[in-house]
Amino acid sequence: MNRRQILGAGAALVSTGAWAQTTNVGLPEAPLMDTAKTQPPLRPSTGPDYNPVVTLNGWTLPWRMNGNVKEFHLVAEPVERELAEGMTAYLWGYNGQSIGPTIEAVEGDRVRIFVTNRLPEHTSVHWHGLILPSGMDGVSGLSHPGIPPGKTFVYEFDLVKSGTFMYHPHADEMVQMAMGMMGMFIVHPRDPAFMPVDRDFVFLLNAYDIDPGTYVPRVMTMTDMNLWTWNSRVFPGIDPLVVNQGDRVRVRVGNLTMTNHPIHMHGYDFKVTCTDGGWVPPTAQWPEVSIDIPVGAMRAYEFDAVHLGDWAIHCHKSHHTMNAMGHDVPTFIGVDKRKLTGMIREQQPEYMPMGTAGMADMGEMEMPLPDNTIPMMTGWGPHGPIEMGGMFSVVKVRKGISRDDYADPGWYENPPGTQAYEWTGAVPDVVTKDDAATHLTPRPASSIEG
């Protein structure tokens, strides 16, 4: 982690009734992150103890104590974000990255957050879901004036409840959020014995429309996004969620895209333990294997990591596990393209027909692509192409993972007798039906006699 001093000590800060009367105070450093790898959790060195979160392909913003106030420094600025190897986007974000760093604090803390604007237009920060004075709510023109380019505003408020929250601009929101300005805000319970877990992951669902060969998102797109991301990363650029067998695990997911996302995790069922409104009492928690995350909302779920293995976790909207999706590609399933292929190869010898038997062949093909883009489906596993992209990762449950170890342990080796394999013996007769009528299955004779 690199650190830099954005503004020198003693810089004058704007001060009106809309925010704290804080003037002529030295700014805390504005840390800068220049890698897209998941950073280890930032454990507290002072104050109440808590188990910190791990931001997938992200990091936690350091702070300093100034008396009894916890001070942070966010810098809104243009950034470059590697979405996956081979593709970089020119975005707007915070402290060198999109999404911005996770802010962590504790219920009852008083926080002071300096926001420096290095964008070409005014901005603000809305603290999504937090309970605070209206003048701190971050709606430009309503809560306070927009933060002009080159200026620093300060937000100050008490954290009156614990939970999972988000932050994003409420100034030219359509553009600034489409450019990647957003982050997570975690408030831990004051009592570390409340809802304890061993591993606590957090990530934010966001999306972009970036044409192949280009770098800047199309900010006017409403629904036809072509890159569905977690923390501004796409598979195979999304890190795995590494877990020690026996851990109690929490996964917090926020959604700042323009559609809902049913997040499905393989190998486990889990209980939904937190929503935007707060913690779900144990008697009201409900079991799921997929949890739908509405627009502008957050859901957290928990499970005990008892099953060893590599378990997929992904959005269950199939187009959201693809990269660089186009909407005008014709369907060629069942089409005989042999004659056409011969004619094309007379002019373009390297031409490869695709789609006549489905699209899975794209997962294995290495074909020329425009600059700064990635294949529609990509990523390799231990047994071949995974044929996924976008909102996809793997929960890797292993024995002997130490507390702060989040390094990729490699692929799981299934024990003998626990992996599907090719059958070469005799198979039972295949029973088929050629009509759409409802057919009752005959009961076994033993059940009729009983």
Coordinates of N, CA and C in Angstrom, one line a residue, residues 10 66 89 106 111 155 164 176 199 222 310 313-314 368:
G10 N -2.8 22.0 7.7 CA -3.2 23.3 7.9 C -4.1 23.8 6.8
N66 N -8.1 11.3 16.1 CA -7.9 12.7 16.5 C -8.8 13.0 17.7
A89 N -9.9 -0.3 -17.7 CA -11.0 0.7 -17.9 C -10.5 2.0 -17.3
V106 N -16.8 1.3 14.1 CA -17.5 0.5 15.2 C -18.7 1.3 15.6
V111 N -17.1 9.6 13.4 CA -16.2 9.6 12.3 C -16.2 11.0 11.6
Y155 N -17.3 15.5 6.2 CA -18.5 15.0 6.8 C -18.2 14.4 8.2
T164 N -24.2 -3.2 7.4 CA -23.5 -3.1 6.1 C -24.1 -2.0 5.3
Q176 N -21.5 9.7 -12.6 CA -20.5 9.4 -11.7 C -20.6 7.9 -11.2
R199 N -14.6 -15.5 9.2 CA -14.2 -14.8 8.0 C -15.4 -14.0 7.5
M222 N -28.6 2.3 -20.0 CA -29.6 2.1 -18.9 C -29.6 0.7 -18.4
D310 N -13.9 -26.9 -4.0 CA -14.0 -25.6 -4.7 C -15.5 -25.5 -5.1
I313 N -19.5 -19.6 -6.9 CA -20.4 -18.6 -6.4 C -20.6 -17.6 -7.6
H314 N -21.9 -17.3 -7.9 CA -22.1 -16.5 -9.1 C -23.5 -15.9 -9.2
P368 N -8.1 -13.9 -32.3 CA -7.7 -12.5 -32.2 C -8.9 -11.7 -31.7

